[in-house]
Tab-separated table of C-alpha atoms and ligand atoms in Angstrom:
chain	number	residue	atom	x	y	z
A	10	MET	CA	54.189	39.863	31.205
A	11	GLY	CA	55.894	37.706	33.802
A	12	GLY	CA	54.857	34.258	34.965
A	13	ASP	CA	54.159	34.269	38.712
A	14	TYR	CA	51.626	35.463	41.280
A	15	SER	CA	53.465	38.584	42.378
A	16	LEU	CA	51.945	42.010	41.943
A	17	PRO	CA	53.589	44.091	39.219
A	18	MET	CA	55.621	46.832	40.926
A	19	VAL	CA	54.141	49.857	39.206
A	20	THR	CA	52.778	53.151	40.418
A	21	LEU	CA	49.661	54.213	38.600
A	22	SER	CA	48.443	57.752	38.217
A	23	ARG	CA	44.971	58.723	39.441
A	24	ASP	CA	44.356	59.971	35.932
A	25	ARG	CA	44.540	56.409	34.667
A	26	ILE	CA	40.922	55.260	34.636
A	27	VAL	CA	39.947	51.627	34.797
A	28	VAL	CA	36.406	50.223	34.536
A	29	VAL	CA	35.787	46.778	36.059
A	30	THR	CA	32.463	45.025	35.454
A	31	GLY	CA	31.144	42.768	38.225
A	32	ALA	CA	33.508	44.483	40.654
A	33	ASN	CA	31.539	43.930	43.838
A	34	ARG	CA	32.623	40.365	44.516
A	35	GLY	CA	34.905	37.507	43.498
A	36	LEU	CA	37.636	38.123	40.940
A	37	GLY	CA	36.240	41.544	40.018
A	38	TYR	CA	36.502	42.689	43.635
A	39	GLU	CA	40.077	41.457	43.965
A	40	THR	CA	41.078	43.022	40.647
A	41	THR	CA	39.497	46.349	41.601
A	42	LYS	CA	41.139	46.351	45.013
A	43	TRP	CA	44.702	45.843	43.796
A	44	ILE	CA	44.450	48.184	40.816
A	45	ALA	CA	43.009	50.913	43.055
A	46	MET	CA	45.736	50.252	45.659
A	47	LEU	CA	48.359	50.760	42.947
A	48	GLY	CA	46.924	54.262	42.479
A	49	ALA	CA	44.557	54.243	39.484
A	50	THR	CA	40.967	55.455	39.553
A	51	VAL	CA	38.643	52.467	39.336
A	52	ILE	CA	34.979	52.587	38.359
A	53	LEU	CA	33.052	49.638	39.746
A	54	ALA	CA	30.369	48.760	37.191
A	55	CYS	CA	27.863	46.695	39.188
A	56	ARG	CA	24.273	45.658	38.787
A	57	SER	CA	23.617	46.630	42.411
A	58	VAL	CA	24.952	50.087	43.278
A	59	GLU	CA	24.466	49.308	46.951
A	60	ASN	CA	26.697	46.216	46.699
A	61	GLY	CA	29.228	48.275	44.742
A	62	ARG	CA	29.335	50.873	47.535
A	63	LYS	CA	29.797	48.153	50.154
A	64	ALA	CA	32.726	46.845	48.110
A	65	VAL	CA	34.293	50.332	48.009
A	66	GLU	CA	33.983	50.604	51.788
A	67	LYS	CA	35.575	47.186	52.285
A	68	ILE	CA	38.420	47.922	49.857
A	69	ASN	CA	39.202	51.185	51.667
A	70	LYS	CA	39.393	49.301	54.983
A	71	GLU	CA	41.618	46.614	53.480
A	72	PHE	CA	43.865	49.333	52.018
A	73	GLN	CA	44.486	50.764	55.504
A	74	GLU	CA	45.255	47.233	56.773
A	75	GLU	CA	47.696	46.580	53.894
A	76	LYS	CA	49.419	49.901	54.668
A	77	LYS	CA	49.783	48.931	58.322
A	78	LYS	CA	51.273	45.582	57.274
A	79	GLY	CA	53.785	47.462	55.099
A	80	THR	CA	52.744	45.732	51.858
A	81	GLN	CA	55.113	46.694	49.058
A	82	GLY	CA	53.964	48.618	46.009
A	83	LEU	CA	50.914	50.438	47.443
A	84	CYS	CA	50.239	53.991	46.270
A	85	ASN	CA	51.038	56.906	48.570
A	86	TYR	CA	47.525	58.360	48.638
A	87	ASP	CA	45.557	58.464	51.904
A	88	HIS	CA	42.379	57.345	50.192
A	89	LEU	CA	41.780	55.355	47.064
A	90	SER	CA	39.978	56.744	44.053
A	91	MET	CA	36.882	54.648	43.271
A	92	ASP	CA	33.362	55.257	42.048
A	93	VAL	CA	30.347	53.022	41.486
A	94	MET	CA	28.096	52.991	38.442
A	95	GLU	CA	25.076	50.828	37.687
A	96	LEU	CA	25.379	48.253	34.914
A	97	ASP	CA	23.244	45.192	34.280
A	98	LEU	CA	24.734	43.309	31.360
A	99	SER	CA	21.637	41.159	30.984
A	100	SER	CA	19.790	44.273	29.801
A	101	LEU	CA	20.943	46.059	26.648
A	102	SER	CA	19.051	49.204	27.761
A	103	SER	CA	20.961	49.201	31.036
A	104	THR	CA	24.234	48.697	29.165
A	105	ARG	CA	23.427	51.554	26.818
A	106	LYS	CA	22.440	53.776	29.777
A	107	PHE	CA	25.768	53.008	31.443
A	108	VAL	CA	27.625	54.032	28.270
A	109	LYS	CA	25.663	57.287	28.028
A	110	GLU	CA	26.259	58.153	31.688
A	111	TYR	CA	29.925	57.323	31.362
A	112	ARG	CA	30.342	59.483	28.267
A	113	ASP	CA	28.322	62.324	29.836
A	114	SER	CA	30.585	62.233	32.899
A	115	GLY	CA	33.414	63.596	30.724
A	116	ARG	CA	35.779	60.932	32.020
A	117	SER	CA	38.415	59.412	29.840
A	118	LEU	CA	38.972	55.635	29.832
A	119	HIS	CA	42.218	53.661	29.746
A	120	VAL	CA	41.397	50.091	30.738
A	121	LEU	CA	38.096	48.252	30.344
A	122	ILE	CA	37.973	44.957	32.238
A	123	CYS	CA	35.027	42.803	31.164
A	124	ASN	CA	34.948	40.530	34.186
A	125	ALA	CA	31.284	40.093	35.177
A	126	GLY	CA	29.829	36.710	34.484
A	127	VAL	CA	27.218	34.107	35.263
A	128	ALA	CA	27.961	30.404	35.150
A	129	MET	CA	25.922	27.238	34.758
A	130	CYS	CA	22.642	28.952	35.591
A	131	PRO	CA	19.271	27.334	34.869
A	132	PRO	CA	17.696	28.192	31.489
A	133	GLU	CA	16.756	31.858	31.357
A	134	ILE	CA	15.931	34.319	28.615
A	135	THR	CA	16.825	37.973	29.125
A	136	GLU	CA	14.431	40.889	28.634
A	137	ASP	CA	16.034	41.306	25.191
A	138	GLY	CA	15.205	37.718	24.223
A	139	TYR	CA	18.683	36.183	24.468
A	140	GLU	CA	20.024	33.207	26.390
A	141	MET	CA	21.397	34.481	29.725
A	142	HIS	CA	25.043	33.306	29.437
A	143	PHE	CA	25.213	34.568	25.862
A	144	GLN	CA	24.051	38.042	26.825
A	145	ALA	CA	25.486	38.634	30.312
A	146	ASN	CA	28.926	37.202	29.531
A	147	TYR	CA	29.374	38.033	25.861
A	148	LEU	CA	26.817	40.245	24.100
A	149	GLY	CA	26.491	42.943	26.783
A	150	HIS	CA	30.277	43.198	27.073
A	151	PHE	CA	30.617	43.422	23.290
A	152	LEU	CA	28.254	46.426	23.298
A	153	LEU	CA	30.260	47.994	26.104
A	154	CYS	CA	33.567	47.521	24.252
A	155	ALA	CA	32.204	48.844	20.950
A	156	GLU	CA	30.609	51.915	22.529
A	157	LEU	CA	33.502	52.822	24.814
A	158	LEU	CA	36.210	52.235	22.230
A	159	PRO	CA	36.098	55.795	20.829
A	160	LEU	CA	36.820	57.193	24.307
A	161	MET	CA	39.966	55.071	24.509
A	162	GLU	CA	41.047	55.906	20.991
A	163	ALA	CA	40.536	59.620	21.635
A	164	ASN	CA	43.078	59.835	24.466
A	165	GLY	CA	45.855	58.352	22.306
A	166	GLU	CA	47.483	56.688	25.360
A	167	ASP	CA	48.180	53.006	26.065
A	168	CYS	CA	44.628	51.657	26.429
A	169	ARG	CA	43.571	48.068	26.988
A	170	ILE	CA	40.448	45.938	26.817
A	171	ILE	CA	40.634	42.766	28.884
A	172	LEU	CA	38.018	40.048	28.572
A	173	VAL	CA	37.910	37.584	31.449
A	174	SER	CA	37.329	34.336	29.592
A	175	SER	CA	37.967	30.783	30.775
A	176	PHE	CA	39.658	27.474	29.946
A	177	MET	CA	36.049	26.259	29.771
A	178	HIS	CA	35.923	27.709	26.242
A	179	LEU	CA	37.713	24.472	25.227
A	180	ASN	CA	34.527	22.486	25.970
A	181	CYS	CA	32.558	23.479	22.920
A	182	GLY	CA	32.567	23.978	19.187
A	183	PHE	CA	31.016	26.678	17.039
A	184	ASP	CA	27.629	25.898	15.504
A	185	THR	CA	26.976	28.314	12.635
A	186	LYS	CA	23.241	27.477	12.669
A	187	ARG	CA	22.752	27.898	16.411
A	188	ILE	CA	25.128	30.602	17.537
A	189	GLN	CA	23.118	31.374	20.654
A	190	GLY	CA	22.804	27.792	21.736
A	191	ILE	CA	20.540	24.830	21.755
A	192	PHE	CA	16.838	25.201	22.345
A	193	PRO	CA	14.297	23.957	23.398
A	194	TYR	CA	15.163	23.773	27.050
A	195	THR	CA	14.840	20.012	27.229
A	196	LEU	CA	18.252	19.993	25.500
A	197	TYR	CA	19.678	22.848	27.536
A	198	ASN	CA	23.192	22.082	28.777
A	199	ARG	CA	24.446	24.704	31.190
A	200	ILE	CA	28.121	23.773	30.860
A	201	ILE	CA	27.965	24.166	27.086
A	202	HIS	CA	26.169	27.507	27.319
A	203	TYR	CA	28.721	28.892	29.747
A	204	SER	CA	31.621	27.512	27.687
A	205	ARG	CA	30.222	28.987	24.508
A	206	SER	CA	29.954	32.474	26.004
A	207	LYS	CA	33.633	32.211	27.006
A	208	LEU	CA	34.589	30.929	23.537
A	209	TYR	CA	32.887	33.941	21.977
A	210	GLN	CA	35.022	36.266	24.078
A	211	VAL	CA	38.169	34.712	22.616
A	212	MET	CA	36.710	35.017	19.106
A	213	GLN	CA	35.768	38.666	19.764
A	214	THR	CA	39.357	39.273	20.842
A	215	TYR	CA	40.668	38.032	17.495
A	216	SER	CA	38.229	40.140	15.473
A	217	MET	CA	38.874	43.261	17.529
A	218	ARG	CA	42.634	42.764	17.285
A	219	ARG	CA	42.230	43.014	13.518
A	220	LEU	CA	40.010	46.086	13.888
A	221	LEU	CA	42.451	47.773	16.259
A	222	GLU	CA	45.677	46.962	14.445
A	223	GLY	CA	48.018	49.958	14.648
A	224	SER	CA	45.819	51.814	17.172
A	225	ASN	CA	46.588	52.785	20.775
A	226	VAL	CA	44.056	50.229	22.069
A	227	SER	CA	44.934	46.581	22.589
A	228	ILE	CA	42.659	43.697	23.511
A	229	CYS	CA	43.317	40.311	25.095
A	230	CYS	CA	41.564	37.511	26.968
A	231	VAL	CA	42.658	36.177	30.322
A	232	ASN	CA	41.900	32.830	31.929
A	233	PRO	CA	41.987	32.909	35.755
A	234	GLY	CA	41.932	29.079	36.057
A	235	TRP	CA	39.933	27.313	38.785
A	236	VAL	CA	39.310	29.907	41.469
A	237	HIS	CA	37.436	29.641	44.731
A	238	THR	CA	34.594	32.184	44.290
A	239	ASP	CA	30.787	32.040	44.330
A	240	ILE	CA	30.662	31.592	40.558
A	241	ILE	CA	28.692	28.344	40.619
A	242	ARG	CA	25.802	29.701	42.631
A	243	GLY	CA	23.870	29.161	39.374
A	244	LEU	CA	23.918	25.473	40.323
A	245	GLY	CA	21.902	26.292	43.471
A	246	ASP	CA	18.978	24.247	42.167
A	247	TYR	CA	21.209	21.124	42.089
A	248	GLY	CA	20.894	20.869	45.843
A	249	PHE	CA	22.868	20.841	49.022
A	250	LEU	CA	25.171	17.882	48.265
A	251	MET	CA	26.372	19.179	44.925
A	252	ASN	CA	27.015	22.648	46.332
A	253	TRP	CA	28.913	21.478	49.367
A	254	SER	CA	30.960	18.958	47.366
A	255	TYR	CA	32.020	21.801	45.066
A	256	ARG	CA	32.866	24.061	47.989
A	257	ILE	CA	35.062	21.423	49.608
A	258	VAL	CA	36.950	20.729	46.354
A	259	ALA	CA	37.287	24.477	45.716
A	260	TRP	CA	38.554	25.149	49.210
A	261	ALA	CA	41.089	22.317	48.987
A	262	GLY	CA	42.421	22.701	45.460
A	263	PHE	CA	41.458	25.929	43.724
A	264	LYS	CA	43.403	29.168	43.431
A	265	THR	CA	42.687	31.914	45.920
A	266	MET	CA	40.927	34.987	44.564
A	267	TYR	CA	44.198	36.899	44.578
A	268	GLN	CA	45.960	34.149	42.614
A	269	GLY	CA	43.066	34.031	40.154
A	270	ALA	CA	42.908	37.806	39.698
A	271	ILE	CA	46.624	38.340	39.149
A	272	VAL	CA	46.435	37.485	35.426
A	273	THR	CA	43.840	40.236	34.939
A	274	ILE	CA	45.716	42.733	37.110
A	275	ASN	CA	48.902	42.039	35.175
A	276	ALA	CA	47.231	42.478	31.813
A	277	ALA	CA	45.784	45.772	33.051
A	278	VAL	CA	48.844	47.373	34.659
A	279	ASN	CA	52.033	45.688	33.482
A	280	PRO	CA	54.107	48.217	31.528
A	281	ASP	CA	54.631	45.458	28.928
A	282	LYS	CA	51.470	45.715	26.901
A	283	PRO	CA	49.821	42.278	26.501
A	284	ASP	CA	50.393	41.392	22.874
A	285	SER	CA	48.968	37.855	22.789
A	286	PRO	CA	45.278	37.043	22.441
A	287	TYR	CA	44.989	34.735	25.489
A	288	TYR	CA	46.827	34.477	28.821
A	289	THR	CA	46.903	31.949	31.660
A	290	ASN	CA	49.183	32.462	34.690
A	291	ASN	CA	50.489	35.671	33.036
A	292	VAL	CA	51.879	33.889	29.987
A	293	PRO	CA	50.428	33.371	26.491
A	294	ALA	CA	48.537	30.093	26.605
A	295	TYR	CA	46.851	27.494	24.430
A	296	HIS	CA	43.324	28.297	23.261
A	297	SER	CA	41.141	26.215	20.983
A	298	SER	CA	41.474	25.937	17.216
A	299	THR	CA	37.765	26.812	17.042
A	300	SER	CA	38.434	30.137	18.743
A	301	ARG	CA	41.206	30.844	16.205
A	302	ASP	CA	39.093	30.042	13.147
A	303	GLU	CA	38.772	33.284	11.200
A	304	ASP	CA	35.670	32.236	9.307
A	305	TYR	CA	33.834	31.468	12.566
A	306	GLN	CA	35.043	34.752	14.030
A	307	LYS	CA	33.535	36.663	11.119
A	308	ARG	CA	30.219	34.809	11.358
A	309	LEU	CA	30.012	35.579	15.067
A	310	TRP	CA	30.871	39.217	14.399
A	311	ILE	CA	28.023	39.570	11.861
A	312	TYR	CA	25.529	37.787	14.136
A	313	THR	CA	26.551	39.962	17.086
A	314	LEU	CA	26.107	43.186	15.134
A	315	GLU	CA	22.632	42.071	14.027
A	316	CYS	CA	21.684	41.498	17.681
A	317	LEU	CA	23.086	44.866	18.752
A	318	LYS	CA	21.920	47.090	15.901
A	319	PRO	CA	19.005	48.707	17.804
A	320	PHE	CA	21.296	49.523	20.731
A	321	MET	CA	24.402	50.859	19.004
A	322	ARG	CA	25.052	54.423	17.910
A	323	SER	CA	24.823	54.547	14.132
A	324	GLU	CA	28.417	55.705	13.600
A	325	ILE	CA	29.722	52.777	15.630
A	326	TRP	CA	27.446	50.346	13.839
A	327	SER	CA	28.635	51.670	10.443
A	328	ARG	CA	32.284	51.385	11.420
A	329	LEU	CA	31.945	47.825	12.674
A	330	THR	CA	29.807	46.629	9.779
A	331	SER	CA	32.062	48.195	7.162
A	332	PHE	CA	34.948	46.381	8.845
A	333	THR	CA	32.970	43.144	8.346
A	334	MET	CA	32.204	44.021	4.722
A	335	ALA	CA	35.902	44.324	4.083
A	336	THR	CA	36.267	40.671	5.022
A	337	GLU	CA	35.066	37.604	3.192
A	338	ILE	CA	33.208	34.622	4.565
A	339	ASP	CA	33.973	31.174	3.248
A	340	ASP	CA	30.591	29.640	2.312
A	341	SER	CA	32.054	26.605	0.595
B	416	NAP	N1	35.876	31.380	39.458
B	416	NAP	C1	36.452	30.678	38.510
B	416	NAP	O1	36.932	29.534	38.728
B	416	NAP	C2	36.554	31.251	37.110
B	416	NAP	C3	37.320	30.528	36.175
B	416	NAP	C4	37.457	31.038	34.886
B	416	NAP	C5	36.816	32.231	34.558
B	416	NAP	N2	36.072	32.890	35.468
B	416	NAP	C6	35.413	34.137	35.037
B	416	NAP	O2	35.768	35.164	35.932
B	416	NAP	C7	34.732	36.148	35.966
B	416	NAP	C8	34.402	36.491	37.406
B	416	NAP	O3	33.913	35.316	38.020
B	416	NAP	P1	33.924	35.082	39.603
B	416	NAP	O4	34.432	33.712	39.810
B	416	NAP	O5	34.524	36.227	40.308
B	416	NAP	O6	32.352	35.031	39.853
B	416	NAP	P2	31.429	35.720	40.974
B	416	NAP	O7	32.105	35.718	42.285
B	416	NAP	O8	30.130	35.028	40.840
B	416	NAP	O9	31.300	37.232	40.466
B	416	NAP	C9	30.598	37.529	39.302
B	416	NAP	C10	30.375	39.012	39.207
B	416	NAP	O10	29.638	39.277	37.985
B	416	NAP	C11	28.505	40.044	38.316
B	416	NAP	N3	27.392	39.853	37.386
B	416	NAP	C12	26.724	38.711	37.125
B	416	NAP	N4	25.739	38.950	36.239
B	416	NAP	C13	25.797	40.272	35.945
B	416	NAP	C14	25.043	41.124	35.121
B	416	NAP	N5	23.988	40.686	34.427
B	416	NAP	N6	25.374	42.434	35.036
B	416	NAP	C15	26.420	42.906	35.743
B	416	NAP	N7	27.162	42.156	36.573
B	416	NAP	C16	26.848	40.850	36.665
B	416	NAP	C17	28.110	39.618	39.728
B	416	NAP	O11	27.263	40.594	40.297
B	416	NAP	P3	26.266	40.193	41.527
B	416	NAP	O12	27.108	40.196	42.757
B	416	NAP	O13	25.245	41.287	41.497
B	416	NAP	O14	25.707	38.848	41.230
B	416	NAP	C18	29.499	39.560	40.358
B	416	NAP	O15	29.945	40.829	40.704
B	416	NAP	C19	33.559	35.553	35.181
B	416	NAP	O16	33.524	36.124	33.896
B	416	NAP	C20	33.907	34.088	35.082
B	416	NAP	O17	33.377	33.486	33.921
B	416	NAP	C21	35.934	32.435	36.735
């Protein structure tokens, strides 16, 4: 993978199918737009189908504008190939329903981009009883990866899982006693909860890289950096001043959405398969020693499988747990 903001010059076949979660706005929108404009079929996995459809309409318009401008590298099709499916990652039933509908559609899958995310939101427990950042950013995506993996393995082609993590994962450690976070809410720290969900994505990447060794499926994390999106709307309750201060700083100094999305687009489409666990600005980058700790990774893996047991198909559960059994945890 190269190290700049330019779009990889590749032509993608319509048969190459890419799923992007949280595709209706922000980095997910930008990622979807450019991958679709390079020719692949993109499925927008959104919690609001209506917002997903609006995004498709907007992308199609922007495609015609890019063609008029003579932008290099666009596919030769008249219309882009996109579809919208409903997915709410804060509900394990919704995530499981998405998987079932996807499998029933008979589609193959080549690239799964786990992009959707919430950040710094007030304390909230999901319908499944988990802390919101933990579930929407990490746990729901883990279920998606585990359940869709067989589809990618079955096609035998170059398949990729990309987890959109963050440099914010550097802000926290791993607490073996409180994997989900600190409760009660009087001690709730939204930065730590967000950071932890992003740390867990890096740890998942390491564990899944071991699971997938020698297979046609690769997995990596990407860090977009500071990007000017609506990501901090979770801080809405902090008031007008906080929100506008952030917007001014973001406008003045943050990456544009295109600049932020390019690391994900690259990992998804670059003919050089991403072979490092974590990328920033399209190059392998530093990630915390905590995220690299194999003992912590195994503990998280076991905890995650316990949370997901009622929602996973038994054959997937057995495969992932027997993979854990083959490893040892250091209890010293
Ligand atoms: N912006 C940055 O500076 C930055 C930096 C590092 C990493 N990131 C990561 O980049 C990713 C995208 O962030 P962004 O900046 O583009 O944020 P954004 O503009 O707020 O977009 C977030 C997307 O995730 C979706 N989403 C949120 N909760 C969901 C749920 N429960 N189920 C399904 N979809 C859900 C949102 O859907 P709705 O429109 O329905 O809310 C939206 O499409 C996140 O994972 C974030 O952690 C961002």
